[in-house]
Short mmCIF file of N, CA, C and O in Angstrom, two decimals:
data_model
loop_
_atom_site.label_atom_id
_atom_site.label_comp_id
_atom_site.label_asym_id
_atom_site.label_seq_id
_atom_site.Cartn_x
_atom_site.Cartn_y
_atom_site.Cartn_z
N MET X 1 86.07 96.71 95.63
CA MET X 1 87.03 95.75 95.09
C MET X 1 86.52 95.23 93.76
O MET X 1 85.37 94.86 93.63
N ARG X 2 87.38 95.18 92.80
CA ARG X 2 87.03 94.62 91.51
C ARG X 2 87.11 93.10 91.60
O ARG X 2 87.95 92.55 92.30
N ASP X 3 86.25 92.42 90.87
CA ASP X 3 86.28 90.95 90.86
C ASP X 3 87.56 90.43 90.24
O ASP X 3 87.93 89.29 90.47
N THR X 4 88.24 91.25 89.48
CA THR X 4 89.47 90.81 88.82
C THR X 4 90.71 91.01 89.68
O THR X 4 91.80 90.68 89.27
N ASP X 5 90.55 91.57 90.87
CA ASP X 5 91.67 91.81 91.77
C ASP X 5 92.01 90.51 92.49
O ASP X 5 91.34 90.12 93.43
N PRO X 6 93.06 89.79 92.05
CA PRO X 6 93.34 88.47 92.64
C PRO X 6 93.82 88.53 94.08
O PRO X 6 93.72 87.55 94.80
N TYR X 7 94.33 89.68 94.52
CA TYR X 7 94.86 89.78 95.88
C TYR X 7 93.83 90.28 96.88
O TYR X 7 94.04 90.19 98.08
N GLY X 8 92.72 90.82 96.40
CA GLY X 8 91.68 91.30 97.30
C GLY X 8 92.12 92.50 98.13
O GLY X 8 91.70 92.66 99.26
N VAL X 9 92.98 93.33 97.57
CA VAL X 9 93.46 94.48 98.32
C VAL X 9 92.85 95.80 97.83
O VAL X 9 93.28 96.86 98.23
N GLY X 10 91.86 95.71 96.97
CA GLY X 10 91.22 96.90 96.43
C GLY X 10 90.53 97.71 97.52
O GLY X 10 90.18 97.19 98.58
N ALA X 11 90.34 98.98 97.27
CA ALA X 11 89.70 99.87 98.25
C ALA X 11 88.27 99.42 98.51
O ALA X 11 87.60 98.89 97.63
N GLY X 12 87.80 99.62 99.73
CA GLY X 12 86.42 99.34 100.07
C GLY X 12 86.15 97.89 100.42
O GLY X 12 85.00 97.48 100.49
N THR X 13 87.16 97.10 100.67
CA THR X 13 86.93 95.70 101.05
C THR X 13 87.50 95.48 102.44
O THR X 13 88.51 96.06 102.80
N SER X 14 86.84 94.62 103.20
CA SER X 14 87.36 94.30 104.53
C SER X 14 88.27 93.08 104.48
O SER X 14 89.00 92.81 105.41
N VAL X 15 88.22 92.33 103.39
CA VAL X 15 89.08 91.16 103.23
C VAL X 15 90.35 91.61 102.53
O VAL X 15 90.32 92.09 101.41
N VAL X 16 91.46 91.46 103.21
CA VAL X 16 92.73 91.89 102.62
C VAL X 16 93.31 90.81 101.72
O VAL X 16 93.72 91.06 100.60
N PHE X 17 93.34 89.58 102.20
CA PHE X 17 93.86 88.48 101.41
C PHE X 17 92.79 87.40 101.31
O PHE X 17 92.49 86.73 102.30
N ARG X 18 92.23 87.26 100.15
CA ARG X 18 91.18 86.28 99.94
C ARG X 18 91.74 84.88 100.10
O ARG X 18 92.95 84.66 99.97
N ALA X 19 90.87 83.92 100.35
CA ALA X 19 91.29 82.52 100.53
C ALA X 19 92.00 81.99 99.30
O ALA X 19 92.92 81.18 99.41
N ASP X 20 91.60 82.45 98.12
CA ASP X 20 92.22 81.97 96.88
C ASP X 20 93.29 82.93 96.36
O ASP X 20 93.70 82.86 95.22
N CYS X 21 93.78 83.81 97.24
CA CYS X 21 94.79 84.78 96.86
C CYS X 21 96.07 84.07 96.41
O CYS X 21 96.58 83.20 97.12
N PRO X 22 96.59 84.39 95.24
CA PRO X 22 97.79 83.72 94.75
C PRO X 22 99.04 83.96 95.60
O PRO X 22 100.01 83.23 95.50
N SER X 23 99.00 84.97 96.46
CA SER X 23 100.17 85.24 97.29
C SER X 23 100.29 84.26 98.46
O SER X 23 101.38 84.08 99.00
N ARG X 24 99.20 83.63 98.85
CA ARG X 24 99.24 82.77 100.05
C ARG X 24 100.25 81.63 99.97
O ARG X 24 101.05 81.47 100.89
N PRO X 25 100.24 80.81 98.92
CA PRO X 25 101.25 79.74 98.90
C PRO X 25 102.69 80.26 98.80
O PRO X 25 103.61 79.64 99.32
N ILE X 26 102.86 81.41 98.17
CA ILE X 26 104.20 81.99 98.07
C ILE X 26 104.65 82.46 99.45
O ILE X 26 105.78 82.20 99.88
N LEU X 27 103.77 83.15 100.17
CA LEU X 27 104.11 83.60 101.52
C LEU X 27 104.36 82.41 102.45
O LEU X 27 105.25 82.46 103.30
N ASP X 28 103.57 81.34 102.29
CA ASP X 28 103.80 80.13 103.09
C ASP X 28 105.21 79.61 102.86
O ASP X 28 105.90 79.23 103.80
N GLN X 29 105.64 79.58 101.62
CA GLN X 29 106.98 79.08 101.29
C GLN X 29 108.05 80.01 101.86
O GLN X 29 108.99 79.56 102.50
N ILE X 30 107.90 81.30 101.63
CA ILE X 30 108.90 82.25 102.07
C ILE X 30 108.99 82.29 103.59
O ILE X 30 110.07 82.44 104.15
N ALA X 31 107.86 82.16 104.26
CA ALA X 31 107.84 82.26 105.72
C ALA X 31 108.25 80.94 106.40
O ALA X 31 108.46 80.92 107.60
N ASP X 32 108.38 79.87 105.65
CA ASP X 32 108.76 78.58 106.21
C ASP X 32 110.22 78.62 106.68
O ASP X 32 111.11 79.00 105.93
N LYS X 33 110.45 78.22 107.94
CA LYS X 33 111.80 78.33 108.49
C LYS X 33 112.82 77.51 107.72
O LYS X 33 113.94 77.97 107.49
N TRP X 34 112.46 76.30 107.29
CA TRP X 34 113.44 75.46 106.60
C TRP X 34 113.76 76.03 105.22
O TRP X 34 114.90 75.99 104.78
N SER X 35 112.76 76.58 104.54
CA SER X 35 113.01 77.19 103.23
C SER X 35 113.99 78.34 103.36
O SER X 35 114.94 78.46 102.58
N MET X 36 113.78 79.19 104.35
CA MET X 36 114.66 80.34 104.52
C MET X 36 116.07 79.90 104.91
O MET X 36 117.05 80.48 104.44
N MET X 37 116.18 78.88 105.74
CA MET X 37 117.51 78.40 106.13
C MET X 37 118.24 77.79 104.95
O MET X 37 119.44 78.01 104.77
N VAL X 38 117.52 77.02 104.13
CA VAL X 38 118.14 76.43 102.94
C VAL X 38 118.64 77.54 102.02
O VAL X 38 119.78 77.51 101.54
N MET X 39 117.78 78.52 101.77
CA MET X 39 118.18 79.60 100.87
C MET X 39 119.34 80.41 101.42
O MET X 39 120.20 80.87 100.67
N ALA X 40 119.40 80.55 102.73
CA ALA X 40 120.52 81.26 103.35
C ALA X 40 121.83 80.48 103.16
O ALA X 40 122.89 81.07 102.97
N LEU X 41 121.75 79.16 103.21
CA LEU X 41 122.95 78.33 103.04
C LEU X 41 123.45 78.30 101.60
O LEU X 41 124.63 78.10 101.36
N LEU X 42 122.55 78.49 100.65
CA LEU X 42 122.93 78.33 99.24
C LEU X 42 123.64 79.55 98.67
O LEU X 42 123.29 80.05 97.61
N GLU X 43 124.68 79.99 99.35
CA GLU X 43 125.54 81.05 98.80
C GLU X 43 126.35 80.50 97.64
O GLU X 43 126.86 81.24 96.81
N ARG X 44 126.48 79.19 97.63
CA ARG X 44 127.16 78.47 96.55
C ARG X 44 126.41 77.16 96.37
O ARG X 44 125.66 76.75 97.26
N PRO X 45 126.57 76.47 95.24
CA PRO X 45 125.88 75.19 95.06
C PRO X 45 126.29 74.19 96.14
O PRO X 45 127.44 74.15 96.57
N MET X 46 125.31 73.41 96.60
CA MET X 46 125.56 72.43 97.66
C MET X 46 124.79 71.14 97.37
O MET X 46 123.72 71.17 96.78
N ARG X 47 125.35 70.06 97.86
CA ARG X 47 124.68 68.77 97.76
C ARG X 47 123.73 68.57 98.93
O ARG X 47 123.85 69.23 99.96
N PHE X 48 122.81 67.64 98.76
CA PHE X 48 121.78 67.35 99.76
C PHE X 48 122.38 67.09 101.13
O PHE X 48 121.97 67.69 102.13
N ASN X 49 123.33 66.17 101.22
CA ASN X 49 123.88 65.79 102.53
C ASN X 49 124.62 66.94 103.20
O ASN X 49 124.62 67.04 104.43
N GLU X 50 125.24 67.80 102.43
CA GLU X 50 125.90 68.96 103.03
C GLU X 50 124.85 69.90 103.62
O GLU X 50 125.02 70.43 104.73
N LEU X 51 123.75 70.11 102.89
CA LEU X 51 122.66 70.92 103.43
C LEU X 51 122.13 70.31 104.72
O LEU X 51 121.95 70.99 105.72
N LYS X 52 121.90 69.01 104.70
CA LYS X 52 121.34 68.32 105.87
C LYS X 52 122.26 68.44 107.08
O LYS X 52 121.80 68.68 108.19
N ARG X 53 123.56 68.29 106.87
CA ARG X 53 124.51 68.40 107.98
C ARG X 53 124.52 69.80 108.59
O ARG X 53 124.73 69.96 109.79
N ARG X 54 124.28 70.80 107.77
CA ARG X 54 124.35 72.19 108.25
C ARG X 54 123.03 72.69 108.82
O ARG X 54 122.98 73.78 109.38
N LEU X 55 121.97 71.89 108.68
CA LEU X 55 120.65 72.27 109.21
C LEU X 55 120.29 71.33 110.36
O LEU X 55 119.53 70.38 110.20
N GLU X 56 120.82 71.63 111.51
CA GLU X 56 120.58 70.79 112.69
C GLU X 56 119.08 70.68 112.96
O GLU X 56 118.36 71.68 113.00
N GLY X 57 118.61 69.45 113.10
CA GLY X 57 117.21 69.21 113.44
C GLY X 57 116.31 68.91 112.26
O GLY X 57 115.18 68.46 112.45
N VAL X 58 116.75 69.16 111.04
CA VAL X 58 115.90 68.87 109.88
C VAL X 58 115.96 67.38 109.56
O VAL X 58 117.03 66.77 109.65
N THR X 59 114.82 66.79 109.25
CA THR X 59 114.81 65.38 108.85
C THR X 59 115.03 65.29 107.35
O THR X 59 114.83 66.27 106.62
N GLN X 60 115.41 64.11 106.89
CA GLN X 60 115.61 63.91 105.46
C GLN X 60 114.31 64.18 104.70
O GLN X 60 114.32 64.82 103.65
N ARG X 61 113.20 63.72 105.26
CA ARG X 61 111.89 63.89 104.62
C ARG X 61 111.54 65.37 104.49
O ARG X 61 111.11 65.84 103.42
N VAL X 62 111.70 66.14 105.56
CA VAL X 62 111.37 67.56 105.54
C VAL X 62 112.29 68.32 104.59
O VAL X 62 111.83 69.19 103.83
N LEU X 63 113.57 68.00 104.59
CA LEU X 63 114.50 68.67 103.68
C LEU X 63 114.14 68.36 102.23
O LEU X 63 114.14 69.25 101.38
N THR X 64 113.82 67.11 101.94
CA THR X 64 113.41 66.74 100.58
C THR X 64 112.18 67.52 100.15
O THR X 64 112.13 68.07 99.05
N GLN X 65 111.17 67.58 101.02
CA GLN X 65 109.94 68.33 100.70
C GLN X 65 110.24 69.81 100.49
O GLN X 65 109.72 70.44 99.57
N THR X 66 111.09 70.37 101.34
CA THR X 66 111.44 71.78 101.24
C THR X 66 112.14 72.07 99.92
O THR X 66 111.80 73.04 99.22
N LEU X 67 113.10 71.23 99.55
CA LEU X 67 113.83 71.43 98.30
C LEU X 67 112.90 71.31 97.10
O LEU X 67 113.00 72.08 96.14
N ARG X 68 111.99 70.36 97.13
CA ARG X 68 111.04 70.20 96.02
C ARG X 68 110.15 71.43 95.87
O ARG X 68 109.89 71.89 94.76
N ARG X 69 109.65 71.96 97.00
CA ARG X 69 108.79 73.15 96.94
C ARG X 69 109.58 74.36 96.42
O ARG X 69 109.08 75.13 95.61
N LEU X 70 110.80 74.51 96.89
CA LEU X 70 111.63 75.63 96.42
C LEU X 70 111.91 75.50 94.93
O LEU X 70 111.89 76.49 94.20
N GLU X 71 112.16 74.29 94.47
CA GLU X 71 112.41 74.07 93.04
C GLU X 71 111.14 74.34 92.24
O GLU X 71 111.17 75.01 91.21
N ARG X 72 110.02 73.85 92.73
CA ARG X 72 108.73 74.06 92.04
C ARG X 72 108.41 75.54 91.92
O ARG X 72 107.88 75.99 90.90
N ASN X 73 108.72 76.32 92.94
CA ASN X 73 108.44 77.76 92.94
C ASN X 73 109.52 78.57 92.23
O ASN X 73 109.45 79.79 92.20
N GLY X 74 110.51 77.89 91.67
CA GLY X 74 111.53 78.59 90.89
C GLY X 74 112.61 79.26 91.69
O GLY X 74 113.37 80.08 91.15
N MET X 75 112.73 78.93 92.98
CA MET X 75 113.72 79.57 93.84
C MET X 75 115.09 78.89 93.76
O MET X 75 116.12 79.55 93.93
N ILE X 76 115.08 77.59 93.55
CA ILE X 76 116.35 76.85 93.46
C ILE X 76 116.36 75.98 92.20
O ILE X 76 115.32 75.68 91.62
N ARG X 77 117.55 75.58 91.84
CA ARG X 77 117.77 74.71 90.68
C ARG X 77 118.37 73.40 91.20
O ARG X 77 119.25 73.41 92.07
N ARG X 78 117.88 72.30 90.69
CA ARG X 78 118.39 70.97 91.04
C ARG X 78 119.16 70.45 89.84
O ARG X 78 118.63 70.37 88.74
N LYS X 79 120.43 70.12 90.06
CA LYS X 79 121.28 69.65 88.97
C LYS X 79 121.80 68.25 89.30
O LYS X 79 122.42 68.05 90.35
N VAL X 80 121.53 67.29 88.43
CA VAL X 80 122.03 65.93 88.61
C VAL X 80 123.46 65.90 88.10
O VAL X 80 123.75 66.29 86.98
N LEU X 81 124.37 65.43 88.95
CA LEU X 81 125.79 65.39 88.61
C LEU X 81 126.16 64.02 88.04
O LEU X 81 125.72 62.99 88.57
N PRO X 82 126.98 63.99 87.01
CA PRO X 82 127.37 62.72 86.40
C PRO X 82 128.49 62.03 87.19
O PRO X 82 129.62 61.91 86.74
N THR X 83 128.16 61.64 88.42
CA THR X 83 129.13 60.98 89.29
C THR X 83 128.62 59.58 89.59
O THR X 83 127.49 59.23 89.30
N SER X 84 129.48 58.79 90.21
CA SER X 84 129.07 57.45 90.63
C SER X 84 129.35 57.33 92.12
O SER X 84 130.51 57.40 92.53
N PRO X 85 128.33 57.18 92.95
CA PRO X 85 126.91 57.19 92.58
C PRO X 85 126.47 58.59 92.15
O PRO X 85 127.16 59.58 92.41
N VAL X 86 125.32 58.64 91.51
CA VAL X 86 124.80 59.91 91.00
C VAL X 86 124.60 60.88 92.15
O VAL X 86 124.07 60.52 93.20
N GLY X 87 125.06 62.10 91.97
CA GLY X 87 124.90 63.15 92.98
C GLY X 87 123.95 64.22 92.49
O GLY X 87 123.70 64.35 91.29
N VAL X 88 123.43 64.97 93.42
CA VAL X 88 122.52 66.08 93.10
C VAL X 88 123.03 67.32 93.82
O VAL X 88 123.41 67.25 94.99
N GLU X 89 123.02 68.42 93.11
CA GLU X 89 123.49 69.68 93.64
C GLU X 89 122.37 70.72 93.53
O GLU X 89 121.64 70.74 92.55
N TYR X 90 122.26 71.57 94.54
CA TYR X 90 121.22 72.59 94.56
C TYR X 90 121.88 73.96 94.56
O TYR X 90 122.90 74.17 95.21
N SER X 91 121.26 74.89 93.84
CA SER X 91 121.76 76.27 93.81
C SER X 91 120.57 77.21 93.64
O SER X 91 119.48 76.79 93.23
N LEU X 92 120.79 78.47 94.00
CA LEU X 92 119.73 79.47 93.85
C LEU X 92 119.58 79.86 92.39
O LEU X 92 120.56 79.96 91.65
N THR X 93 118.35 80.13 91.98
CA THR X 93 118.07 80.71 90.67
C THR X 93 118.15 82.23 90.83
O THR X 93 118.31 82.75 91.94
N ALA X 94 117.99 82.94 89.74
CA ALA X 94 117.96 84.41 89.80
C ALA X 94 116.80 84.87 90.68
O ALA X 94 116.93 85.82 91.46
N LEU X 95 115.68 84.17 90.60
CA LEU X 95 114.52 84.51 91.43
C LEU X 95 114.85 84.30 92.91
O LEU X 95 114.54 85.14 93.75
N GLY X 96 115.51 83.19 93.22
CA GLY X 96 115.92 82.93 94.60
C GLY X 96 116.91 83.96 95.10
O GLY X 96 116.83 84.43 96.23
N GLU X 97 117.85 84.34 94.24
CA GLU X 97 118.83 85.38 94.60
C GLU X 97 118.15 86.70 94.91
O GLU X 97 118.57 87.43 95.80
N SER X 98 117.06 86.99 94.20
CA SER X 98 116.37 88.26 94.40
C SER X 98 115.72 88.35 95.78
O SER X 98 115.38 89.43 96.24
N LEU X 99 115.58 87.22 96.46
CA LEU X 99 115.00 87.20 97.80
C LEU X 99 116.06 87.41 98.89
O LEU X 99 115.73 87.68 100.03
N ARG X 100 117.33 87.34 98.52
CA ARG X 100 118.41 87.48 99.51
C ARG X 100 118.36 88.81 100.26
O ARG X 100 118.52 88.83 101.47
N GLU X 101 118.18 89.92 99.56
CA GLU X 101 118.20 91.22 100.23
C GLU X 101 117.03 91.36 101.22
O GLU X 101 117.26 91.68 102.39
N PRO X 102 115.78 91.12 100.79
CA PRO X 102 114.70 91.24 101.79
C PRO X 102 114.83 90.23 102.92
O PRO X 102 114.53 90.54 104.08
N PHE X 103 115.30 89.03 102.63
CA PHE X 103 115.50 88.05 103.69
C PHE X 103 116.59 88.52 104.65
O PHE X 103 116.46 88.38 105.86
N GLY X 104 117.64 89.10 104.11
CA GLY X 104 118.72 89.62 104.95
C GLY X 104 118.21 90.71 105.88
O GLY X 104 118.59 90.77 107.05
N GLN X 105 117.33 91.57 105.39
CA GLN X 105 116.74 92.61 106.24
C GLN X 105 115.91 91.98 107.35
O GLN X 105 115.98 92.43 108.50
N LEU X 106 115.12 90.98 107.03
CA LEU X 106 114.31 90.29 108.03
C LEU X 106 115.21 89.61 109.07
O LEU X 106 114.96 89.69 110.27
N TYR X 107 116.27 88.97 108.61
CA TYR X 107 117.19 88.31 109.53
C TYR X 107 117.85 89.32 110.47
O TYR X 107 117.91 89.11 111.68
N ARG X 108 118.31 90.44 109.91
CA ARG X 108 118.94 91.48 110.74
C ARG X 108 117.94 92.01 111.78
O ARG X 108 118.30 92.21 112.93
N TRP X 109 116.69 92.22 111.37
CA TRP X 109 115.67 92.68 112.30
C TRP X 109 115.48 91.67 113.42
O TRP X 109 115.38 92.03 114.59
N THR X 110 115.47 90.39 113.07
CA THR X 110 115.30 89.32 114.05
C THR X 110 116.44 89.34 115.07
O THR X 110 116.20 89.24 116.28
N VAL X 111 117.66 89.47 114.60
CA VAL X 111 118.81 89.51 115.49
C VAL X 111 118.77 90.75 116.38
O VAL X 111 118.97 90.67 117.59
N GLU X 112 118.45 91.90 115.78
CA GLU X 112 118.40 93.16 116.53
C GLU X 112 117.34 93.13 117.64
O GLU X 112 117.53 93.73 118.69
N HIS X 113 116.23 92.47 117.39
CA HIS X 113 115.11 92.49 118.33
C HIS X 113 114.92 91.18 119.10
O HIS X 113 113.97 91.05 119.86
N GLY X 114 115.83 90.24 118.91
CA GLY X 114 115.70 88.93 119.56
C GLY X 114 115.59 89.00 121.07
O GLY X 114 114.72 88.36 121.67
N GLU X 115 116.45 89.78 121.69
CA GLU X 115 116.43 89.89 123.15
C GLU X 115 115.14 90.54 123.63
O GLU X 115 114.52 90.09 124.61
N GLU X 116 114.71 91.57 122.94
CA GLU X 116 113.45 92.25 123.30
C GLU X 116 112.27 91.28 123.20
O GLU X 116 111.39 91.26 124.07
N ILE X 117 112.25 90.47 122.16
CA ILE X 117 111.17 89.49 121.98
C ILE X 117 111.21 88.44 123.09
O ILE X 117 110.18 88.07 123.65
N GLN X 118 112.41 87.98 123.45
CA GLN X 118 112.54 87.02 124.55
C GLN X 118 112.02 87.62 125.86
O GLN X 118 111.33 86.95 126.63
N ASN X 119 112.33 88.89 126.12
CA ASN X 119 111.83 89.57 127.32
C ASN X 119 110.31 89.66 127.30
O ASN X 119 109.65 89.45 128.33
N CYS X 120 109.74 89.96 126.15
CA CYS X 120 108.27 90.02 126.03
C CYS X 120 107.65 88.65 126.30
O CYS X 120 106.62 88.55 126.97
N ARG X 121 108.27 87.60 125.78
CA ARG X 121 107.76 86.24 126.03
C ARG X 121 107.78 85.90 127.51
O ARG X 121 106.82 85.35 128.04
N ARG X 122 108.90 86.21 128.16
CA ARG X 122 109.00 85.92 129.60
C ARG X 122 107.94 86.69 130.38
O ARG X 122 107.30 86.16 131.29
N ALA X 123 107.75 87.96 130.04
CA ALA X 123 106.74 88.78 130.72
C ALA X 123 105.34 88.21 130.49
O ALA X 123 104.55 88.10 131.43
N TYR X 124 105.05 87.84 129.28
CA TYR X 124 103.74 87.27 128.95
C TYR X 124 103.52 85.97 129.72
O TYR X 124 102.47 85.75 130.32
N ASP X 125 104.53 85.09 129.66
CA ASP X 125 104.42 83.80 130.35
C ASP X 125 104.25 84.00 131.85
O ASP X 125 103.53 83.25 132.51
N GLY X 126 104.91 85.02 132.42
CA GLY X 126 104.77 85.31 133.84
C GLY X 126 103.36 85.76 134.19
O GLY X 126 102.84 85.43 135.26
N ARG X 127 102.75 86.51 133.30
CA ARG X 127 101.37 86.99 133.53
C ARG X 127 100.34 85.88 133.37
O ARG X 127 99.34 85.86 134.05
N THR X 128 100.58 84.98 132.43
CA THR X 128 99.58 83.96 132.10
C THR X 128 99.85 82.64 132.80
O THR X 128 99.04 81.73 132.70
N GLY X 129 101.01 82.53 133.44
CA GLY X 129 101.35 81.27 134.12
C GLY X 129 101.71 80.16 133.17
O GLY X 129 101.63 78.99 133.50
N ALA X 130 102.11 80.53 131.96
CA ALA X 130 102.47 79.53 130.94
C ALA X 130 103.78 78.85 131.27
O ALA X 130 104.63 79.35 131.93
#
């Protein structure tokens, strides 16, 4: 592995993703359930409260944190609307849009294999007494 390889995936190394690998925070964001659900909902621009209503179980605090992280990572755009009271609208950026296809594939895989995974969980729980 070369010292300049930021991902630590060079040949001859046993560490695949180093602790300081730049992909880790991105994967954390992409793999976060609330981030993926927000991005799935943003087929069109939406306001905060509309997002919150459509995401059963999300708290205002968690949704706010999720939106800030997505905005910071360039996945969504936050637009302040000139209304009274002031409104805020969220939409996907081009970078966020580029994640739609791979996310769609992951979602389809999840739906296709959901029952099989549930059966595996039941079998495991039956063996371990969980």
